[in-house]
Amino acid sequence: MLTEKTMERLRILAESAKYDVSCSSSGTVRSGKKGMVGNTVGGVGICHSFADDGRCISLLKVMLTNYCMYDCAYCINRRSNDIPRATLSVSELEEITMEFYRRNYIEGLFLSSGVVRNPDYTMERLVAIVRDLRTVHRFNGYIHLKTIPGASQELLTEAGRWADRMSVNIEIPREESLKLLAPEKDHKSVFQPMALIQQGVLENKEDRKKFRHAPRFVPAGQSTQMIVGATKETDRDILQMSSSLYQQPTMRRVYYSGYVSVNTYDPRLPVLKQPPLVRENRLYQADWLLRFYHFNVDEIVDDAHATLDLDVDPKLAWALRHPEFFPVDINTAAYAHILRVPGIGTKSAMLIVNSRKFNRVTSYHLKKMGVVMKKAKYFITCGELTSNFSQPIVGINELHPERLRPLLVSKAQQKRAAAEQQLLLDFKDDV
């Protein structure tokens, strides 16, 4: 039975967990089983995301405790903060999870915790919760478990047996900046558990090739998170770190969290009027280019453009910097070249390549395929620039990038970007 005191502690701990964004998708399948409670639908999002059929998928996102032995400058739960504190027992959190599932409030669990006593003590309690949910309560839904940096290999191995996904947050891409804001942490404590989880996943894949019913180990892989705007790192620094992480076969997602000024009294932190949400969005778009559009980091950001353009998305920014690449003939160009056209996504690019085998693709077909012609028309050719058009389309090379750019940026985009560019980034040099 959930008491009023338990619900008040849950409210405090759910509020403390809201700044961790690395929990949006599962990427795993747990079919319903006789004697088990719940299931996980493959390929769908969890934390307030949407399935292919439009269903909203939710999970209980909570901390075991928001007491913490660390004093990280960017964290609301740092030990020096005077905030409401609470701790749930192992049995209480298990009861809350199962009760919420029975009431159809949630379909999974995202569990993290502040570090108390030492990493092993905290990790042991987290492992006990996920183990009991699987074995005692027979819970078969999605579980995302935050790994405590510095925990032992034995605890990580056991956690991987029960959790669908595990994550360790990098927080800051450069170690010197991490040391400035969190002197008690270093990158080694983050990369070491990442490597151990990766080793466990790869070994488990080999075991499952030999033994069909071998228990799974972190089937949905790993994720991590970086804070954007709390330190002087450029977008290039952040994306270089993301690119290196994606070289690991078990890294599924890198999340970006615009810094929220929760500890305004700390002189090591910048003074922000609002979180850098436009910059955060541009990083997600650049991340998508790295993962699905065959771009590398140096093409998106370089020495001359170390920060992403806030007015336009990274793909359009690249196209405006490289007019020599265009126009792209969609009826003859390779798939990788079509992907670089602004307004054309992976699905529409594949439709173009498959459709042109049977008939010449025209602008009419492109619209039907979902191509954003408002952007794409300046960067492509499909044999229609003839006298049949009363107003022939003029491409990027005729208009030139500096004249084309204003045509592609809406007033709303300009307003949002201008507001973010006016943020006061006051890094103290005397610290």
JSON list of C-alpha atoms in Angstrom, two decimals, residues 27-188:
[
{"chain": "A", "resi": 27, "resn": "GLY", "atom": "CA", "xyz": [15.56, -0.94, -28.71]},
{"chain": "A", "resi": 28, "resn": "THR", "atom": "CA", "xyz": [14.80, -4.30, -27.16]},
{"chain": "A", "resi": 29, "resn": "VAL", "atom": "CA", "xyz": [12.05, -6.92, -27.31]},
{"chain": "A", "resi": 30, "resn": "ARG", "atom": "CA", "xyz": [10.62, -8.78, -24.33]},
{"chain": "A", "resi": 31, "resn": "SER", "atom": "CA", "xyz": [7.66, -10.84, -25.47]},
{"chain": "A", "resi": 32, "resn": "GLY", "atom": "CA", "xyz": [4.91, -11.71, -23.03]},
{"chain": "A", "resi": 33, "resn": "LYS", "atom": "CA", "xyz": [5.62, -14.91, -21.11]},
{"chain": "A", "resi": 34, "resn": "LYS", "atom": "CA", "xyz": [3.44, -17.13, -19.02]},
{"chain": "A", "resi": 35, "resn": "GLY", "atom": "CA", "xyz": [3.88, -16.29, -15.35]},
{"chain": "A", "resi": 36, "resn": "MET", "atom": "CA", "xyz": [5.56, -12.94, -16.11]},
{"chain": "A", "resi": 37, "resn": "VAL", "atom": "CA", "xyz": [4.11, -9.44, -15.81]},
{"chain": "A", "resi": 38, "resn": "GLY", "atom": "CA", "xyz": [4.31, -7.08, -18.81]},
{"chain": "A", "resi": 39, "resn": "ASN", "atom": "CA", "xyz": [6.31, -6.97, -22.02]},
{"chain": "A", "resi": 40, "resn": "THR", "atom": "CA", "xyz": [8.45, -4.59, -24.06]},
{"chain": "A", "resi": 41, "resn": "VAL", "atom": "CA", "xyz": [7.56, -3.72, -27.66]},
{"chain": "A", "resi": 42, "resn": "GLY", "atom": "CA", "xyz": [10.61, -3.70, -29.92]},
{"chain": "A", "resi": 43, "resn": "GLY", "atom": "CA", "xyz": [11.83, -0.54, -31.59]},
{"chain": "A", "resi": 44, "resn": "VAL", "atom": "CA", "xyz": [9.63, 1.89, -29.65]},
{"chain": "A", "resi": 45, "resn": "GLY", "atom": "CA", "xyz": [10.40, 4.77, -27.32]},
{"chain": "A", "resi": 46, "resn": "ILE", "atom": "CA", "xyz": [9.88, 4.63, -23.59]},
{"chain": "A", "resi": 47, "resn": "CYS", "atom": "CA", "xyz": [9.90, 7.90, -21.59]},
{"chain": "A", "resi": 48, "resn": "HIS", "atom": "CA", "xyz": [7.02, 9.89, -23.11]},
{"chain": "A", "resi": 49, "resn": "SER", "atom": "CA", "xyz": [7.84, 8.82, -26.64]},
{"chain": "A", "resi": 50, "resn": "PHE", "atom": "CA", "xyz": [5.60, 7.41, -29.34]},
{"chain": "A", "resi": 51, "resn": "ALA", "atom": "CA", "xyz": [5.30, 4.02, -30.99]},
{"chain": "A", "resi": 52, "resn": "ASP", "atom": "CA", "xyz": [4.86, 3.53, -34.75]},
{"chain": "A", "resi": 53, "resn": "ASP", "atom": "CA", "xyz": [1.11, 3.26, -34.26]},
{"chain": "A", "resi": 54, "resn": "GLY", "atom": "CA", "xyz": [0.95, 6.55, -32.35]},
{"chain": "A", "resi": 55, "resn": "ARG", "atom": "CA", "xyz": [0.78, 5.10, -28.83]},
{"chain": "A", "resi": 56, "resn": "CYS", "atom": "CA", "xyz": [2.48, 7.11, -26.09]},
{"chain": "A", "resi": 57, "resn": "ILE", "atom": "CA", "xyz": [4.95, 4.97, -24.14]},
{"chain": "A", "resi": 58, "resn": "SER", "atom": "CA", "xyz": [5.86, 6.06, -20.62]},
{"chain": "A", "resi": 59, "resn": "LEU", "atom": "CA", "xyz": [8.05, 4.90, -17.77]},
{"chain": "A", "resi": 60, "resn": "LEU", "atom": "CA", "xyz": [8.64, 5.66, -14.13]},
{"chain": "A", "resi": 61, "resn": "LYS", "atom": "CA", "xyz": [11.67, 7.93, -14.05]},
{"chain": "A", "resi": 62, "resn": "VAL", "atom": "CA", "xyz": [12.94, 8.15, -10.50]},
{"chain": "A", "resi": 63, "resn": "MET", "atom": "CA", "xyz": [16.01, 8.20, -8.27]},
{"chain": "A", "resi": 64, "resn": "LEU", "atom": "CA", "xyz": [16.56, 5.80, -5.41]},
{"chain": "A", "resi": 65, "resn": "THR", "atom": "CA", "xyz": [17.95, 8.73, -3.39]},
{"chain": "A", "resi": 66, "resn": "ASN", "atom": "CA", "xyz": [18.92, 12.31, -4.13]},
{"chain": "A", "resi": 67, "resn": "TYR", "atom": "CA", "xyz": [21.49, 12.41, -1.33]},
{"chain": "A", "resi": 68, "resn": "CYS", "atom": "CA", "xyz": [24.95, 12.44, -2.92]},
{"chain": "A", "resi": 69, "resn": "MET", "atom": "CA", "xyz": [28.53, 12.38, -1.70]},
{"chain": "A", "resi": 70, "resn": "TYR", "atom": "CA", "xyz": [29.71, 14.42, -4.71]},
{"chain": "A", "resi": 71, "resn": "ASP", "atom": "CA", "xyz": [29.55, 18.19, -5.10]},
{"chain": "A", "resi": 72, "resn": "CYS", "atom": "CA", "xyz": [29.35, 18.60, -8.91]},
{"chain": "A", "resi": 73, "resn": "ALA", "atom": "CA", "xyz": [28.76, 22.26, -9.76]},
{"chain": "A", "resi": 74, "resn": "TYR", "atom": "CA", "xyz": [26.19, 21.55, -12.51]},
{"chain": "A", "resi": 75, "resn": "CYS", "atom": "CA", "xyz": [24.02, 19.11, -10.53]},
{"chain": "A", "resi": 76, "resn": "ILE", "atom": "CA", "xyz": [20.90, 20.06, -8.60]},
{"chain": "A", "resi": 77, "resn": "ASN", "atom": "CA", "xyz": [21.55, 17.15, -6.21]},
{"chain": "A", "resi": 78, "resn": "ARG", "atom": "CA", "xyz": [25.09, 18.23, -5.22]},
{"chain": "A", "resi": 79, "resn": "ARG", "atom": "CA", "xyz": [25.75, 17.74, -1.52]},
{"chain": "A", "resi": 80, "resn": "SER", "atom": "CA", "xyz": [26.11, 21.47, -0.78]},
{"chain": "A", "resi": 81, "resn": "ASN", "atom": "CA", "xyz": [22.63, 22.33, -2.12]},
{"chain": "A", "resi": 82, "resn": "ASP", "atom": "CA", "xyz": [19.86, 23.04, 0.36]},
{"chain": "A", "resi": 83, "resn": "ILE", "atom": "CA", "xyz": [17.05, 21.12, -1.32]},
{"chain": "A", "resi": 84, "resn": "PRO", "atom": "CA", "xyz": [14.45, 18.62, -0.07]},
{"chain": "A", "resi": 85, "resn": "ARG", "atom": "CA", "xyz": [16.10, 15.22, 0.26]},
{"chain": "A", "resi": 86, "resn": "ALA", "atom": "CA", "xyz": [14.53, 11.79, 0.25]},
{"chain": "A", "resi": 87, "resn": "THR", "atom": "CA", "xyz": [15.41, 8.11, 0.00]},
{"chain": "A", "resi": 88, "resn": "LEU", "atom": "CA", "xyz": [13.26, 5.13, -0.93]},
{"chain": "A", "resi": 89, "resn": "SER", "atom": "CA", "xyz": [13.97, 1.68, 0.37]},
{"chain": "A", "resi": 90, "resn": "VAL", "atom": "CA", "xyz": [14.53, -1.18, -2.06]},
{"chain": "A", "resi": 91, "resn": "SER", "atom": "CA", "xyz": [11.13, -2.71, -1.24]},
{"chain": "A", "resi": 92, "resn": "GLU", "atom": "CA", "xyz": [9.34, 0.65, -1.54]},
{"chain": "A", "resi": 93, "resn": "LEU", "atom": "CA", "xyz": [10.67, 1.31, -5.02]},
{"chain": "A", "resi": 94, "resn": "GLU", "atom": "CA", "xyz": [9.77, -2.21, -6.13]},
{"chain": "A", "resi": 95, "resn": "GLU", "atom": "CA", "xyz": [6.25, -1.77, -4.75]},
{"chain": "A", "resi": 96, "resn": "ILE", "atom": "CA", "xyz": [5.83, 1.61, -6.46]},
{"chain": "A", "resi": 97, "resn": "THR", "atom": "CA", "xyz": [6.96, 0.20, -9.81]},
{"chain": "A", "resi": 98, "resn": "MET", "atom": "CA", "xyz": [4.61, -2.76, -9.70]},
{"chain": "A", "resi": 99, "resn": "GLU", "atom": "CA", "xyz": [1.68, -0.70, -8.39]},
{"chain": "A", "resi": 100, "resn": "PHE", "atom": "CA", "xyz": [2.11, 1.91, -11.13]},
{"chain": "A", "resi": 101, "resn": "TYR", "atom": "CA", "xyz": [2.35, -0.82, -13.75]},
{"chain": "A", "resi": 102, "resn": "ARG", "atom": "CA", "xyz": [-0.85, -2.51, -12.54]},
{"chain": "A", "resi": 103, "resn": "ARG", "atom": "CA", "xyz": [-2.62, 0.85, -12.71]},
{"chain": "A", "resi": 104, "resn": "ASN", "atom": "CA", "xyz": [-1.38, 1.21, -16.31]},
{"chain": "A", "resi": 105, "resn": "TYR", "atom": "CA", "xyz": [0.56, 4.40, -15.47]},
{"chain": "A", "resi": 106, "resn": "ILE", "atom": "CA", "xyz": [3.85, 3.09, -16.85]},
{"chain": "A", "resi": 107, "resn": "GLU", "atom": "CA", "xyz": [5.34, 0.43, -19.11]},
{"chain": "A", "resi": 108, "resn": "GLY", "atom": "CA", "xyz": [8.90, 0.53, -17.80]},
{"chain": "A", "resi": 109, "resn": "LEU", "atom": "CA", "xyz": [11.37, 1.91, -15.31]},
{"chain": "A", "resi": 110, "resn": "PHE", "atom": "CA", "xyz": [14.25, 4.37, -15.55]},
{"chain": "A", "resi": 111, "resn": "LEU", "atom": "CA", "xyz": [16.26, 4.14, -12.34]},
{"chain": "A", "resi": 112, "resn": "SER", "atom": "CA", "xyz": [19.16, 6.30, -11.20]},
{"chain": "A", "resi": 113, "resn": "SER", "atom": "CA", "xyz": [20.55, 7.42, -7.85]},
{"chain": "A", "resi": 114, "resn": "GLY", "atom": "CA", "xyz": [22.81, 9.81, -6.05]},
{"chain": "A", "resi": 115, "resn": "VAL", "atom": "CA", "xyz": [25.97, 8.20, -4.72]},
{"chain": "A", "resi": 116, "resn": "VAL", "atom": "CA", "xyz": [25.89, 7.51, -0.98]},
{"chain": "A", "resi": 117, "resn": "ARG", "atom": "CA", "xyz": [28.69, 6.00, 1.14]},
{"chain": "A", "resi": 118, "resn": "ASN", "atom": "CA", "xyz": [30.55, 4.65, -1.89]},
{"chain": "A", "resi": 119, "resn": "PRO", "atom": "CA", "xyz": [29.79, 3.56, -5.49]},
{"chain": "A", "resi": 120, "resn": "ASP", "atom": "CA", "xyz": [29.54, -0.15, -4.64]},
{"chain": "A", "resi": 121, "resn": "TYR", "atom": "CA", "xyz": [27.03, 0.42, -1.82]},
{"chain": "A", "resi": 122, "resn": "THR", "atom": "CA", "xyz": [24.75, 2.44, -4.11]},
{"chain": "A", "resi": 123, "resn": "MET", "atom": "CA", "xyz": [25.14, 0.13, -7.09]},
{"chain": "A", "resi": 124, "resn": "GLU", "atom": "CA", "xyz": [24.39, -2.91, -4.93]},
{"chain": "A", "resi": 125, "resn": "ARG", "atom": "CA", "xyz": [21.01, -1.44, -3.96]},
{"chain": "A", "resi": 126, "resn": "LEU", "atom": "CA", "xyz": [20.17, -0.61, -7.58]},
{"chain": "A", "resi": 127, "resn": "VAL", "atom": "CA", "xyz": [21.05, -4.14, -8.64]},
{"chain": "A", "resi": 128, "resn": "ALA", "atom": "CA", "xyz": [18.89, -5.57, -5.86]},
{"chain": "A", "resi": 129, "resn": "ILE", "atom": "CA", "xyz": [15.88, -3.63, -7.17]},
{"chain": "A", "resi": 130, "resn": "VAL", "atom": "CA", "xyz": [16.16, -4.77, -10.79]},
{"chain": "A", "resi": 131, "resn": "ARG", "atom": "CA", "xyz": [16.97, -8.33, -9.73]},
{"chain": "A", "resi": 132, "resn": "ASP", "atom": "CA", "xyz": [13.91, -8.53, -7.47]},
{"chain": "A", "resi": 133, "resn": "LEU", "atom": "CA", "xyz": [11.67, -6.99, -10.12]},
{"chain": "A", "resi": 134, "resn": "ARG", "atom": "CA", "xyz": [12.70, -9.72, -12.56]},
{"chain": "A", "resi": 135, "resn": "THR", "atom": "CA", "xyz": [12.84, -12.72, -10.22]},
{"chain": "A", "resi": 136, "resn": "VAL", "atom": "CA", "xyz": [10.43, -12.00, -7.35]},
{"chain": "A", "resi": 137, "resn": "HIS", "atom": "CA", "xyz": [7.81, -9.77, -9.00]},
{"chain": "A", "resi": 138, "resn": "ARG", "atom": "CA", "xyz": [8.27, -11.39, -12.44]},
{"chain": "A", "resi": 139, "resn": "PHE", "atom": "CA", "xyz": [8.33, -7.95, -14.11]},
{"chain": "A", "resi": 140, "resn": "ASN", "atom": "CA", "xyz": [9.04, -8.35, -17.83]},
{"chain": "A", "resi": 141, "resn": "GLY", "atom": "CA", "xyz": [8.87, -4.69, -18.92]},
{"chain": "A", "resi": 142, "resn": "TYR", "atom": "CA", "xyz": [11.65, -2.34, -19.95]},
{"chain": "A", "resi": 143, "resn": "ILE", "atom": "CA", "xyz": [14.31, -1.36, -17.39]},
{"chain": "A", "resi": 144, "resn": "HIS", "atom": "CA", "xyz": [16.95, 1.31, -17.97]},
{"chain": "A", "resi": 145, "resn": "LEU", "atom": "CA", "xyz": [19.54, 1.38, -15.19]},
{"chain": "A", "resi": 146, "resn": "LYS", "atom": "CA", "xyz": [22.02, 4.20, -14.60]},
{"chain": "A", "resi": 147, "resn": "THR", "atom": "CA", "xyz": [25.46, 2.84, -13.78]},
{"chain": "A", "resi": 148, "resn": "ILE", "atom": "CA", "xyz": [27.34, 4.31, -10.83]},
{"chain": "A", "resi": 149, "resn": "PRO", "atom": "CA", "xyz": [30.90, 5.24, -11.94]},
{"chain": "A", "resi": 150, "resn": "GLY", "atom": "CA", "xyz": [33.45, 3.42, -9.82]},
{"chain": "A", "resi": 151, "resn": "ALA", "atom": "CA", "xyz": [31.26, 0.38, -9.08]},
{"chain": "A", "resi": 152, "resn": "SER", "atom": "CA", "xyz": [32.89, -3.05, -9.21]},
{"chain": "A", "resi": 153, "resn": "GLN", "atom": "CA", "xyz": [32.90, -5.29, -12.27]},
{"chain": "A", "resi": 154, "resn": "GLU", "atom": "CA", "xyz": [30.93, -7.97, -10.41]},
{"chain": "A", "resi": 155, "resn": "LEU", "atom": "CA", "xyz": [28.03, -5.59, -9.76]},
{"chain": "A", "resi": 156, "resn": "LEU", "atom": "CA", "xyz": [28.06, -4.30, -13.34]},
{"chain": "A", "resi": 157, "resn": "THR", "atom": "CA", "xyz": [27.97, -7.86, -14.64]},
{"chain": "A", "resi": 158, "resn": "GLU", "atom": "CA", "xyz": [25.00, -8.76, -12.47]},
{"chain": "A", "resi": 159, "resn": "ALA", "atom": "CA", "xyz": [23.16, -5.54, -13.37]},
{"chain": "A", "resi": 160, "resn": "GLY", "atom": "CA", "xyz": [23.59, -6.35, -17.06]},
{"chain": "A", "resi": 161, "resn": "ARG", "atom": "CA", "xyz": [21.75, -9.64, -16.58]},
{"chain": "A", "resi": 162, "resn": "TRP", "atom": "CA", "xyz": [18.56, -7.87, -15.49]},
{"chain": "A", "resi": 163, "resn": "ALA", "atom": "CA", "xyz": [18.55, -4.46, -17.22]},
{"chain": "A", "resi": 164, "resn": "ASP", "atom": "CA", "xyz": [17.58, -3.82, -20.85]},
{"chain": "A", "resi": 165, "resn": "ARG", "atom": "CA", "xyz": [19.81, -0.77, -21.15]},
{"chain": "A", "resi": 166, "resn": "MET", "atom": "CA", "xyz": [22.58, 0.68, -19.01]},
{"chain": "A", "resi": 167, "resn": "SER", "atom": "CA", "xyz": [24.07, 4.15, -19.23]},
{"chain": "A", "resi": 168, "resn": "VAL", "atom": "CA", "xyz": [26.99, 6.09, -17.78]},
{"chain": "A", "resi": 169, "resn": "ASN", "atom": "CA", "xyz": [26.88, 9.85, -18.27]},
{"chain": "A", "resi": 170, "resn": "ILE", "atom": "CA", "xyz": [30.02, 11.60, -19.49]},
{"chain": "A", "resi": 171, "resn": "GLU", "atom": "CA", "xyz": [28.45, 15.01, -18.68]},
{"chain": "A", "resi": 172, "resn": "ILE", "atom": "CA", "xyz": [31.42, 17.13, -19.88]},
{"chain": "A", "resi": 173, "resn": "PRO", "atom": "CA", "xyz": [33.35, 16.21, -23.08]},
{"chain": "A", "resi": 174, "resn": "ARG", "atom": "CA", "xyz": [36.79, 17.47, -21.97]},
{"chain": "A", "resi": 175, "resn": "GLU", "atom": "CA", "xyz": [38.36, 16.21, -18.77]},
{"chain": "A", "resi": 176, "resn": "GLU", "atom": "CA", "xyz": [39.91, 19.54, -17.77]},
{"chain": "A", "resi": 177, "resn": "SER", "atom": "CA", "xyz": [36.45, 21.11, -17.76]},
{"chain": "A", "resi": 178, "resn": "LEU", "atom": "CA", "xyz": [35.02, 18.14, -15.86]},
{"chain": "A", "resi": 179, "resn": "LYS", "atom": "CA", "xyz": [37.75, 18.53, -13.24]},
{"chain": "A", "resi": 180, "resn": "LEU", "atom": "CA", "xyz": [36.87, 22.20, -12.90]},
{"chain": "A", "resi": 181, "resn": "LEU", "atom": "CA", "xyz": [33.18, 21.55, -12.22]},
{"chain": "A", "resi": 182, "resn": "ALA", "atom": "CA", "xyz": [33.44, 18.10, -10.59]},
{"chain": "A", "resi": 183, "resn": "PRO", "atom": "CA", "xyz": [36.89, 17.72, -8.99]},
{"chain": "A", "resi": 184, "resn": "GLU", "atom": "CA", "xyz": [35.97, 14.31, -7.51]},
{"chain": "A", "resi": 185, "resn": "LYS", "atom": "CA", "xyz": [35.28, 12.77, -10.94]},
{"chain": "A", "resi": 186, "resn": "ASP", "atom": "CA", "xyz": [37.33, 11.91, -14.02]},
{"chain": "A", "resi": 187, "resn": "HIS", "atom": "CA", "xyz": [36.73, 10.35, -17.42]},
{"chain": "A", "resi": 188, "resn": "LYS", "atom": "CA", "xyz": [38.40, 7.10, -16.41]}
]
